[in-house]
Coordinates of C-alpha atoms in Angstrom, one line a residue:
M40 CA 103.9 110.3 180.7
I41 CA 101.9 113.1 179.1
D42 CA 103.2 114.6 175.8
D43 CA 102.1 118.2 176.7
D44 CA 104.8 119.0 179.1
T45 CA 103.7 122.6 179.4
S46 CA 100.6 121.7 181.3
T47 CA 102.0 118.7 183.3
C48 CA 102.4 118.9 187.0
S49 CA 106.1 118.2 187.7
I50 CA 106.2 117.3 191.4
L51 CA 109.3 116.8 193.5
L52 CA 108.9 115.1 196.9
I53 CA 111.7 115.5 199.5
D54 CA 111.4 113.2 202.5
D55 CA 113.8 111.1 204.4
E56 CA 111.2 108.3 204.7
P57 CA 110.9 106.3 201.4
F58 CA 107.4 105.1 202.2
S59 CA 106.1 108.7 201.9
Q60 CA 106.5 108.4 198.1
Q61 CA 103.9 105.6 198.0
I62 CA 101.5 107.6 200.1
I63 CA 101.8 110.7 198.0
E64 CA 101.6 108.7 194.8
H65 CA 98.5 107.0 196.0
G66 CA 97.0 110.4 196.9
L67 CA 97.8 111.9 193.5
K68 CA 96.3 109.0 191.5
T69 CA 93.3 111.2 190.5
C70 CA 95.7 114.1 189.5
I71 CA 95.9 113.8 185.7
K72 CA 99.0 115.0 183.8
H73 CA 101.5 114.7 186.6
V74 CA 105.0 113.3 187.1
L75 CA 106.2 112.6 190.6
R76 CA 109.9 112.4 191.5
Y77 CA 111.3 111.4 194.9
E78 CA 114.6 112.6 196.6
S79 CA 115.6 111.6 200.1
D80 CA 118.5 114.1 200.4
P81 CA 117.3 117.7 200.7
A82 CA 120.8 119.0 199.9
R83 CA 120.7 117.5 196.5
A84 CA 117.1 118.3 195.9
V85 CA 117.7 122.1 195.6
A86 CA 119.7 121.6 192.3
L87 CA 117.4 118.8 191.3
A88 CA 114.3 121.0 191.5
S89 CA 115.9 123.3 188.8
E90 CA 117.1 120.4 186.7
L91 CA 113.7 118.7 186.6
N92 CA 111.9 122.0 186.0
A93 CA 109.6 121.2 188.9
T94 CA 106.3 123.1 189.0
V95 CA 105.7 122.3 192.7
V96 CA 107.8 120.9 195.6
L97 CA 106.5 118.8 198.5
V98 CA 109.1 118.9 201.4
D99 CA 109.0 117.3 204.8
L100 CA 109.5 119.7 207.7
R101 CA 111.5 117.4 210.0
M102 CA 114.6 115.8 208.4
P103 CA 117.9 114.9 210.2
D104 CA 120.5 116.9 208.2
L105 CA 118.5 119.7 206.6
D106 CA 115.0 120.6 207.8
G107 CA 112.2 122.0 205.6
F108 CA 112.8 125.5 206.8
E109 CA 116.4 125.6 205.7
F110 CA 115.6 123.8 202.4
T111 CA 113.0 126.4 201.6
R112 CA 115.3 129.3 202.4
R113 CA 117.9 127.8 200.0
M114 CA 115.3 127.4 197.3
R115 CA 114.4 131.0 197.6
A116 CA 118.0 132.1 197.5
R117 CA 118.6 130.8 194.0
P118 CA 117.3 132.7 191.0
D119 CA 116.4 129.5 189.1
T120 CA 114.3 128.1 192.0
E121 CA 113.0 131.2 193.9
H122 CA 109.6 131.1 192.2
I123 CA 108.9 127.3 192.5
P124 CA 105.9 126.8 194.8
I125 CA 106.8 124.9 198.0
I126 CA 104.2 122.9 200.0
M127 CA 105.6 122.0 203.5
L128 CA 104.4 118.6 204.9
S129 CA 104.4 118.1 208.7
S130 CA 102.7 116.1 211.4
E131 CA 102.6 119.2 213.6
D132 CA 99.4 121.2 213.4
D133 CA 100.9 124.1 215.4
P134 CA 100.0 127.6 214.3
E135 CA 103.5 128.8 215.4
V136 CA 105.2 126.2 213.2
K137 CA 103.0 127.1 210.3
A138 CA 103.9 130.8 210.7
M139 CA 107.6 129.8 210.7
A140 CA 107.1 127.8 207.5
F141 CA 105.5 130.8 205.7
A142 CA 108.2 133.1 207.0
A143 CA 110.8 130.8 205.5
G144 CA 109.1 131.1 202.1
A145 CA 106.7 128.2 201.9
N146 CA 103.6 128.7 199.7
D147 CA 101.4 126.3 201.6
Y148 CA 101.4 124.0 204.6
M149 CA 99.7 120.6 204.9
V150 CA 99.4 118.2 207.9
K151 CA 100.3 114.6 207.2
W152 CA 98.7 112.9 205.7
P153 CA 96.2 115.0 203.8
D154 CA 93.0 113.8 202.1
P155 CA 93.8 112.9 198.5
R156 CA 91.2 115.4 197.2
E157 CA 92.8 118.2 199.2
L158 CA 96.3 117.1 198.1
V159 CA 95.3 117.0 194.4
A160 CA 93.5 120.4 194.6
R161 CA 96.5 122.2 196.2
V162 CA 99.1 120.6 194.0
Q163 CA 97.2 121.4 190.9
Y164 CA 96.5 125.0 192.1
H165 CA 100.2 125.8 192.9
S166 CA 101.4 123.9 189.8
A167 CA 99.1 125.9 187.5
A168 CA 100.2 129.2 189.1
C169 CA 103.9 128.2 188.5
I170 CA 103.2 127.3 184.8
A171 CA 101.3 130.6 184.3
R172 CA 104.1 132.6 185.8
R173 CA 106.7 130.9 183.6
E174 CA 104.5 131.6 180.5
R175 CA 104.2 135.2 181.5
D176 CA 108.0 135.5 182.0
A177 CA 108.5 133.8 178.6
A178 CA 106.1 136.3 177.0
F179 CA 107.9 139.2 178.6
A180 CA 111.2 137.9 177.4
S181 CA 109.9 137.4 173.9
L182 CA 108.5 140.9 174.0
R183 CA 111.8 142.3 175.1
V184 CA 113.6 140.5 172.3
S185 CA 111.0 141.7 169.8
R186 CA 111.5 145.3 171.0
E187 CA 115.3 145.0 170.7
Q188 CA 114.8 143.6 167.1
L189 CA 112.4 146.4 166.3
A190 CA 114.9 149.0 167.6
A191 CA 117.6 147.4 165.5
S192 CA 115.4 147.4 162.4
E193 CA 114.5 151.1 163.0
S194 CA 118.1 151.9 163.4
A195 CA 119.0 150.1 160.2
L196 CA 116.1 151.9 158.4
H197 CA 117.2 155.2 159.7
Q198 CA 120.7 154.5 158.5
A199 CA 119.4 153.5 155.1
Q200 CA 117.2 156.6 154.8
K201 CA 120.1 158.8 155.8
M202 CA 122.4 157.1 153.2
E203 CA 119.7 157.5 150.6
A204 CA 119.2 161.2 151.4
I205 CA 122.9 161.8 151.3
G206 CA 123.1 159.9 148.0
Q207 CA 120.4 162.1 146.4
L208 CA 122.1 165.3 147.6
T209 CA 125.6 164.2 146.4
G210 CA 124.2 162.9 143.1
G211 CA 122.6 166.2 142.3
V212 CA 125.6 168.2 143.3
A213 CA 127.9 166.0 141.3
H214 CA 125.7 166.2 138.2
D215 CA 125.8 170.0 138.1
F216 CA 129.5 170.0 139.1
N217 CA 130.3 168.0 136.0
N218 CA 128.9 170.7 133.7
V219 CA 131.0 173.3 135.5
L220 CA 134.1 171.2 135.2
Q221 CA 133.4 170.7 131.5
I222 CA 133.2 174.4 130.9
I223 CA 136.4 175.1 132.8
G224 CA 138.3 172.1 131.3
G225 CA 137.0 172.7 127.8
N226 CA 138.1 176.3 127.7
L227 CA 141.5 175.5 129.2
Q228 CA 142.1 172.8 126.6
L229 CA 141.0 175.2 123.9
L230 CA 143.7 177.6 125.0
K231 CA 146.2 174.8 124.6
L232 CA 144.9 173.9 121.1
V233 CA 144.9 177.5 119.9
G234 CA 148.5 177.9 121.1
G235 CA 150.5 181.1 121.6
L236 CA 151.0 180.5 125.3
N237 CA 154.4 181.3 126.9
D238 CA 155.9 178.8 129.3
A239 CA 154.5 180.4 132.4
S240 CA 151.0 180.5 131.0
R241 CA 151.3 177.0 129.8
N242 CA 152.3 175.8 133.3
R243 CA 149.3 177.7 134.8
V244 CA 146.9 176.1 132.3
E245 CA 148.4 172.6 133.2
M246 CA 148.0 173.3 136.9
A247 CA 144.4 174.3 136.3
L248 CA 143.7 171.2 134.2
A249 CA 145.1 169.1 137.0
G250 CA 142.6 170.6 139.3
V251 CA 139.8 169.9 136.9
E252 CA 141.0 166.3 136.8
R253 CA 140.9 166.1 140.6
G254 CA 137.4 167.5 140.6
A255 CA 136.3 165.0 138.0
K256 CA 137.5 162.1 140.1
L257 CA 135.7 163.6 143.2
S258 CA 132.5 164.0 141.1
A259 CA 132.8 160.4 139.9
H260 CA 133.2 159.1 143.5
L261 CA 130.1 161.1 144.5
L262 CA 128.0 159.7 141.7
A263 CA 129.3 156.2 142.5
F264 CA 128.2 156.6 146.1
A265 CA 124.8 158.0 145.0
R266 CA 124.4 155.1 142.6
R267 CA 123.8 157.6 139.8
Q268 CA 126.9 156.9 137.7
P269 CA 126.1 155.4 134.3
L270 CA 127.6 152.0 134.5
Q271 CA 128.7 150.3 131.3
A272 CA 128.5 146.8 132.5
V273 CA 129.8 143.7 130.7
V274 CA 130.1 140.1 131.5
L275 CA 133.5 139.6 133.1
N276 CA 135.4 137.1 135.2
P277 CA 136.7 138.9 138.3
G278 CA 139.6 136.5 138.5
H279 CA 141.1 137.8 135.3
L280 CA 140.8 141.4 136.6
L281 CA 142.4 140.5 140.0
R282 CA 145.3 138.8 138.3
D283 CA 145.8 141.8 136.0
M284 CA 145.8 144.1 139.1
D285 CA 148.3 142.0 141.0
D286 CA 151.4 144.0 140.1
M287 CA 149.5 147.3 140.7
M288 CA 148.4 146.1 144.2
R289 CA 151.9 145.2 145.2
R290 CA 153.2 148.7 144.1
V291 CA 150.4 150.4 146.0
L292 CA 151.1 148.4 149.2
G293 CA 154.9 148.9 149.0
P294 CA 157.8 146.4 149.5
N295 CA 157.2 145.7 153.2
A296 CA 153.6 144.4 152.8
R297 CA 152.7 140.9 151.8
V298 CA 150.0 140.3 149.2
V299 CA 148.2 136.9 149.3
T300 CA 145.9 136.1 146.3
D301 CA 143.4 133.2 146.5
I302 CA 141.3 133.0 143.4
D303 CA 139.0 130.0 142.8
P304 CA 140.0 128.5 139.4
S305 CA 136.3 127.7 138.8
L306 CA 135.2 131.3 139.6
W307 CA 131.8 132.2 138.0
S308 CA 131.3 135.2 135.8
T309 CA 129.4 138.3 136.8
V310 CA 128.0 141.5 135.1
A311 CA 129.8 144.7 136.2
D312 CA 131.6 147.8 134.9
P313 CA 135.2 146.6 134.8
H314 CA 136.6 150.1 135.1
Q315 CA 134.6 150.9 138.2
L316 CA 135.3 147.5 139.8
N317 CA 139.0 148.2 139.2
N318 CA 138.6 151.6 141.0
V319 CA 136.8 150.0 143.9
L320 CA 139.4 147.3 144.5
L321 CA 142.2 149.8 144.1
N322 CA 140.6 152.1 146.7
L323 CA 140.2 149.2 149.1
A324 CA 143.9 148.4 148.7
I325 CA 144.9 152.0 149.4
N326 CA 142.7 151.9 152.6
A327 CA 144.4 148.6 153.6
R328 CA 147.9 150.1 153.0
D329 CA 147.0 153.1 155.2
A330 CA 145.5 150.9 157.9
M331 CA 148.6 148.7 158.0
G332 CA 151.2 151.5 157.9
G333 CA 153.0 149.9 154.9
N334 CA 153.5 146.6 156.7
G335 CA 151.2 143.6 157.3
S336 CA 149.4 141.2 155.0
L337 CA 146.7 141.8 152.4
L338 CA 144.4 138.9 151.4
I339 CA 142.6 139.2 148.0
R340 CA 140.2 136.3 147.7
A341 CA 137.6 135.5 145.1
S342 CA 135.2 132.5 145.3
N343 CA 131.7 131.3 144.5
S344 CA 129.0 131.9 147.0
G345 CA 125.6 130.1 147.2
G346 CA 123.7 133.0 148.7
N347 CA 123.7 136.4 150.3
S348 CA 125.1 135.0 153.5
G349 CA 128.5 134.2 151.9
D350 CA 130.6 131.2 152.6
K351 CA 131.3 131.9 156.3
P352 CA 129.1 133.2 159.1
A353 CA 129.2 136.9 159.9
A354 CA 131.3 137.8 162.9
A355 CA 130.2 140.1 165.8
G356 CA 132.1 143.0 164.2
C357 CA 130.4 142.6 160.8
L358 CA 128.3 145.4 159.5
P359 CA 125.8 144.0 156.9
L360 CA 123.7 146.3 154.8
H361 CA 120.3 145.4 153.4
G362 CA 120.6 141.8 152.3
A363 CA 120.6 140.8 148.7
P364 CA 118.1 138.2 147.6
A365 CA 119.1 134.5 147.9
G366 CA 121.0 133.3 144.8
E367 CA 124.4 132.6 143.4
Y368 CA 127.1 135.3 143.8
V369 CA 130.7 135.9 143.1
M370 CA 132.4 136.9 146.3
I371 CA 135.5 139.2 146.3
E372 CA 137.2 139.8 149.6
V373 CA 139.9 142.3 150.5
A374 CA 141.2 141.7 154.0
D375 CA 144.1 143.4 155.8
T376 CA 145.9 143.0 159.1
G377 CA 145.7 146.6 160.0
K378 CA 144.5 148.4 163.1
G379 CA 140.8 147.8 162.4
M380 CA 137.9 150.0 163.3
A381 CA 136.1 150.8 166.5
P382 CA 132.3 150.1 166.5
E383 CA 131.4 153.7 166.3
V384 CA 133.7 154.1 163.2
L385 CA 132.3 150.9 161.7
Q386 CA 128.8 152.3 161.8
R387 CA 129.8 155.3 159.7
A388 CA 132.4 153.8 157.4
F389 CA 130.2 154.0 154.3
E390 CA 129.2 157.6 154.8
P391 CA 130.8 160.0 152.2
F392 CA 133.5 162.3 153.5
F393 CA 133.7 160.4 156.8
T394 CA 137.4 159.6 157.4
T395 CA 139.7 159.0 160.4
K396 CA 142.7 160.0 158.3
P397 CA 144.5 163.3 158.9
V398 CA 143.6 166.3 156.7
G399 CA 145.0 165.9 153.2
Q400 CA 145.5 162.1 153.4
G401 CA 142.0 161.0 152.5
T402 CA 138.6 162.3 151.2
G403 CA 136.4 159.7 152.9
L404 CA 135.0 158.6 149.6
G405 CA 136.7 155.2 149.0
L406 CA 134.2 153.0 150.9
S407 CA 131.2 155.1 150.0
M408 CA 132.1 154.7 146.3
A409 CA 132.4 151.0 146.8
Y410 CA 129.1 150.8 148.5
G411 CA 127.3 152.8 145.8
F412 CA 128.9 150.8 142.9
V413 CA 128.1 147.4 144.5
K414 CA 124.5 148.3 145.3
Q415 CA 124.0 149.8 141.8
S416 CA 125.4 146.6 140.3
G417 CA 122.7 144.5 142.1
G418 CA 125.1 143.1 144.7
E419 CA 125.9 143.3 148.4
I420 CA 128.8 144.6 150.4
T421 CA 129.7 143.8 154.1
L422 CA 132.3 145.3 156.3
E423 CA 133.9 143.3 159.1
S424 CA 136.4 145.0 161.5
E425 CA 137.6 144.9 165.0
P426 CA 140.3 147.1 166.7
G427 CA 143.6 145.4 166.5
R428 CA 142.4 142.6 164.2
G429 CA 142.2 144.2 160.8
T430 CA 139.4 144.8 158.3
S431 CA 137.7 142.6 155.8
V432 CA 135.5 144.0 153.0
R433 CA 133.5 141.4 151.1
I434 CA 131.7 142.2 147.8
F435 CA 128.9 139.9 146.5
L436 CA 128.1 140.3 142.8
P437 CA 125.3 138.3 141.1
R438 CA 126.4 135.3 139.0
S439 CA 126.1 135.7 135.2
A440 CA 124.4 133.0 133.2
T441 CA 126.9 133.6 130.3
S442 CA 130.6 133.3 130.1
A443 CA 132.9 136.3 130.1
Q444 CA 134.0 137.7 126.7
E445 CA 137.6 138.7 125.8
P446 CA 137.9 142.4 126.3
E447 CA 138.4 144.5 123.1
K448 CA 141.9 145.6 122.7
A449 CA 142.4 149.4 122.8
N450 CA 143.8 151.1 119.7
D451 CA 147.0 152.9 120.8
A452 CA 147.3 154.8 117.5
P453 CA 146.9 158.6 117.8
L454 CA 143.4 159.6 117.0
L455 CA 143.1 163.3 116.0
G456 CA 140.6 165.4 114.0
G457 CA 139.0 165.0 110.6
L458 CA 136.9 166.8 108.0
E459 CA 133.6 165.2 108.8
T460 CA 130.5 167.1 109.9
I461 CA 129.5 166.8 113.6
L462 CA 126.3 168.1 115.1
V463 CA 126.7 169.1 118.8
V464 CA 123.5 169.1 120.8
E465 CA 123.9 170.7 124.2
D466 CA 121.6 173.0 126.3
E467 CA 124.5 174.5 128.4
E468 CA 125.7 177.3 126.2
D469 CA 129.2 177.5 127.7
V470 CA 129.7 173.8 127.4
R471 CA 128.4 173.8 123.8
S472 CA 130.6 176.8 122.9
A473 CA 133.8 175.2 124.3
T474 CA 133.1 171.8 122.7
C475 CA 132.3 173.3 119.3
A476 CA 135.5 175.3 119.4
I477 CA 137.6 172.3 120.2
L478 CA 136.0 170.2 117.4
S479 CA 136.5 173.1 115.0
A480 CA 140.1 173.4 116.0
L481 CA 140.5 169.7 115.2
G482 CA 139.2 170.4 111.6
Y483 CA 135.6 169.2 111.8
D484 CA 132.7 171.0 110.2
V485 CA 130.6 171.7 113.3
L486 CA 126.9 172.3 113.6
E487 CA 125.2 173.1 116.9
A488 CA 121.8 173.0 118.5
C489 CA 120.6 174.0 122.0
D490 CA 118.1 171.2 122.3
A491 CA 116.9 168.0 120.6
A492 CA 114.0 169.8 118.8
G493 CA 116.5 172.1 117.2
A494 CA 118.7 169.2 116.2
I495 CA 115.8 167.4 114.6
A496 CA 114.8 170.4 112.6
L497 CA 118.3 170.7 111.3
I498 CA 118.5 167.0 110.4
E499 CA 115.1 167.1 108.6
S500 CA 116.2 170.1 106.6
G501 CA 118.5 167.8 104.7
R502 CA 121.9 168.8 106.2
H503 CA 124.5 166.0 106.0
V504 CA 125.8 164.9 109.4
D505 CA 128.4 162.2 110.0
L506 CA 128.0 162.1 113.8
V507 CA 125.6 163.5 116.4
F508 CA 127.2 164.4 119.7
S509 CA 124.3 164.9 122.1
D510 CA 123.8 165.6 125.8
V511 CA 121.5 163.1 127.5
I512 CA 119.6 165.4 129.9
M513 CA 118.1 168.4 128.0
P514 CA 115.0 170.6 128.5
G515 CA 112.1 170.6 126.1
P516 CA 109.5 168.1 124.9
V517 CA 111.9 166.1 122.8
S518 CA 114.3 163.7 124.5
S519 CA 117.7 162.6 123.5
L520 CA 116.3 159.1 122.8
Q521 CA 113.7 160.6 120.3
L522 CA 116.6 162.4 118.7
G523 CA 118.4 159.1 118.3
E524 CA 115.3 157.6 116.5
V525 CA 115.3 160.6 114.1
V526 CA 119.0 160.1 113.4
R527 CA 118.4 156.5 112.6
E528 CA 115.6 157.3 110.3
Y529 CA 117.0 160.2 108.3
L530 CA 120.8 159.5 108.6
P531 CA 121.1 155.7 108.9
Q532 CA 124.9 155.9 108.3
A533 CA 125.5 158.6 111.0
Q534 CA 126.9 157.7 114.4
M535 CA 125.3 158.7 117.7
L536 CA 127.5 159.6 120.6
Y537 CA 125.9 160.6 123.9
T538 CA 127.5 162.5 126.8
S539 CA 126.3 163.1 130.4
G540 CA 127.5 163.0 133.9
Y541 CA 124.1 161.6 134.9
A542 CA 122.2 159.3 132.6
E543 CA 119.9 157.6 135.1
G544 CA 116.3 157.0 133.7
V545 CA 117.2 158.0 130.2
L546 CA 120.0 155.9 128.7
A547 CA 120.4 153.9 131.9
H548 CA 118.1 151.1 133.2
E549 CA 118.7 150.7 136.9
G550 CA 121.8 152.7 136.5
K551 CA 123.3 150.5 133.9
V552 CA 123.9 151.6 130.3
H553 CA 123.3 149.1 127.5
A554 CA 126.6 147.8 126.0
S555 CA 125.4 149.0 122.5
V556 CA 125.0 152.7 123.7
N557 CA 128.0 155.0 123.0
L558 CA 128.4 157.2 126.1
L559 CA 131.2 159.6 126.9
Q560 CA 130.9 160.8 130.5
K561 CA 131.4 164.4 131.5
P562 CA 133.7 166.0 132.1
Y563 CA 135.5 164.6 129.1
H564 CA 139.1 165.4 127.8
P565 CA 139.5 166.5 124.2
D566 CA 141.8 163.6 123.6
A567 CA 139.1 161.2 124.8
L568 CA 136.5 163.0 122.7
S569 CA 138.5 163.0 119.5
A570 CA 139.5 159.4 120.1
R571 CA 135.9 158.3 120.5
I572 CA 134.7 160.3 117.5
R573 CA 137.4 158.9 115.2
H574 CA 136.7 155.3 116.4
L575 CA 132.9 155.7 115.7
L576 CA 133.5 157.3 112.3
R577 CA 135.9 154.6 111.2
R578 CA 133.4 152.0 112.4
G579 CA 130.6 153.8 110.4
R580 CA 132.6 153.3 107.2
R581 CA 132.6 149.5 107.6
G582 CA 129.0 149.2 106.6
P583 CA 125.5 150.5 107.1
G584 CA 124.7 147.9 109.8
A585 CA 127.6 149.0 112.0
A586 CA 126.8 152.7 111.3
A587 CA 123.2 152.6 112.4
A588 CA 122.3 154.8 115.3
Q589 CA 121.4 153.1 118.6
P590 CA 117.8 151.9 118.8
A591 CA 115.6 153.3 121.6
S592 CA 115.2 149.7 122.9
A593 CA 118.9 149.7 123.9
S594 CA 118.0 151.9 126.8
A595 CA 115.4 149.6 128.3

């Protein structure tokens, strides 16, 4: 038996006379790399030819039950044997019989018993032709698969490019939109602070502020999808967050839905923005509620995963995005028993503003926000759904090498204004004007500058400043980081508070803001602004070390 089966002549002999096997075997003794098999029943030989992967068949013409003509026709009728070469053996040297053999589908005709040299030559010729045909068919099949894989890769690349282009567009729109919202919201809040409004006017202002808040949430979702939101990531254990959200999830789903929580007690820690992760999970729960119509079962599962493939194979209805590198991940799954998605819906599920919900019941930003947040956090997200079988969203976040810290407890005491000096650095005149007016109304001594260079000139002049409140993105040769260095040098006890709706590339490294950087995202509420300022000013009084401005290295 020869090891190289691809070049071996696999010969099947069909003859009702057993002695013919010995004659053929003797004739083929000079044929290297061949295997001869014998079968006396031609009815069984048809299936046997396919099973043995024969490269040439020798069949006797005259047999009692099934002659060589009919055997050949049956071989040609089957897709798995139609191309196997057939050499018909006969004692009849009649041209008419030979013509009938070729008409039935035979490839060759030999009169018994042929000279061994002729037998070997014809067997090797037809066997080589069969092997070459099979290699050609295998090459075409491989090429077809390669073309299909290339088409799938091109489709995935097109989808990724489309998502990236949409992300850049939405990120830029959201960035500018935040400044507009800050102008509107700041002036409305200033009207409330100044007072003198009657009830009707106050109600109008509150309605307008509610609209600003809705716009702020929309902008935040757009930035999340575009992966341009400044993430303030910390080491956390998602299991604690999921347990804290349990009651909220049950309220969101309603009394008729069942919530099943399965959290691995040995769950690893990860690095993520807890507020944004909370928003993502809440949006997934809302989607599940709408898909189930208030009934059904929601599974919330968290476990450890050894790589980007997860802990179970992807199903046919699973839509994976560009795979994360191999490693250790924390997997969070939110699975519902709702109506599921059709394939064409599944392909577009992560696109912003794409929704199958009626007008007024969804913005189409829930899944796109989840996609952007997870990718920006260095993770992976997969979506698995089939019509009538529900939907499963699985989030993979990289494992952290350190353990989760206990979150700092928020101070619930009211934080109002003060008498300290605050320097506001903002290039948008309307935003700067509204912010300065609010801080002045809170009792602060307010200084203002339209760019970082003007702020540095004011600081170098010797003016006392307790806190610098600076926009991150500003025109001019001096950046906000350089301003922070000057504050640290000239005013070591002053605090530095940044604000931006888009801090990528300045304070953020790969979209993540260092934990030591104080950032207030636009649009900000006066309550949030005053609370953050009072917190930083109180911290500054504890000592020079705590009061130092943030180093430039914090952004790297």
